Coordinates of C-alpha atoms in Angstrom, one line a residue:
M237 CA -30.4 67.7 6.6
K238 CA -30.0 66.9 2.9
I239 CA -32.0 68.6 0.2
G240 CA -31.8 68.7 -3.6
A241 CA -30.6 71.8 -5.4
F242 CA -33.9 72.5 -7.1
E243 CA -35.8 72.2 -3.8
A244 CA -33.1 74.3 -2.0
K245 CA -33.6 77.1 -4.5
A246 CA -37.3 77.2 -3.7
Q247 CA -36.8 77.1 0.1
F248 CA -33.6 79.1 0.4
S249 CA -34.9 81.5 3.1
A250 CA -36.1 78.7 5.3
L251 CA -32.7 76.8 4.8
L252 CA -30.8 80.0 5.8
E253 CA -32.9 80.1 9.0
K254 CA -32.1 76.5 9.8
A255 CA -28.4 77.1 9.3
A256 CA -28.6 80.2 11.5
H257 CA -30.0 78.0 14.2
G258 CA -27.1 75.5 14.0
E259 CA -28.4 72.9 11.6
D260 CA -26.1 71.9 8.8
V261 CA -27.9 71.8 5.5
T262 CA -26.3 69.8 2.7
I263 CA -27.4 70.5 -0.8
T264 CA -27.2 67.7 -3.3
K265 CA -27.3 67.5 -7.1
H266 CA -28.1 64.1 -8.7
G267 CA -27.7 62.5 -5.3
K268 CA -24.1 63.9 -4.7
S269 CA -23.4 66.5 -2.0
I270 CA -22.2 69.7 -3.7
A271 CA -22.6 72.4 -1.0
R272 CA -23.3 72.9 2.7
L273 CA -24.9 75.8 4.5
V274 CA -23.6 76.3 8.0
A275 CA -23.8 79.1 10.6
I276 CA -20.9 81.5 10.8
D277 CA -19.1 81.4 14.1
D278 CA -19.6 84.8 15.8
D279 CA -16.5 84.5 17.9
P280 CA -14.0 87.3 17.0
K281 CA -11.0 86.2 15.0
R282 CA -7.9 85.4 17.0
S283 CA -5.0 87.8 16.8
G284 CA -1.7 86.8 15.3
Q285 CA -0.1 86.9 18.8
E286 CA -2.7 84.6 20.2
I287 CA -2.1 82.1 17.3
V288 CA 1.6 82.2 17.8
A289 CA 1.2 81.7 21.6
A290 CA -1.1 78.7 20.9
L291 CA 1.4 77.2 18.5
K292 CA 4.2 77.6 21.0
A293 CA 2.1 75.9 23.7
L294 CA 1.4 73.1 21.3
R295 CA 5.1 72.6 20.6
K296 CA 5.8 72.1 24.3
T297 CA 3.2 69.2 24.4
E298 CA 4.3 67.4 21.2
T299 CA 7.7 65.7 21.3
L300 CA 9.8 63.6 19.0
G301 CA 10.8 61.1 21.7
E302 CA 14.6 60.6 21.5
L303 CA 14.8 62.2 18.0
S304 CA 15.6 65.8 17.4
W305 CA 14.7 68.0 14.5
K306 CA 18.3 67.9 13.4
D307 CA 18.2 64.1 13.4
L308 CA 15.1 64.1 11.2
R309 CA 16.7 66.7 8.8
D310 CA 19.9 64.6 8.5
E311 CA 17.9 61.4 7.9
G312 CA 16.0 63.1 5.1
R313 CA 19.2 64.1 3.4
R314 CA 20.6 60.6 3.2

C-alpha cells in the first residue's frame, strides 16, 4: 500500500495496525517513496555460533570450480 506523508500522519495508528498484520506500507512525498512501515519479525535473533555454523555450511555448497582461493589471490596481485 502506498500513502502520502500528509495522509500517513493523519492515519498513523491505522497504518501501524496494517503493518502489524503483515501489510507493507510505503510512505511517499511528492510521489517518491521515502519510508516503509513493516512488521518486525518476532523470531529470536540467531546466536553467533548459529551464524558461524550457517556460514560454514554455505562454504561447503559454494565452490570455485578448479580455482582455489590462492589462485584468485595470486591473480589479483598480478
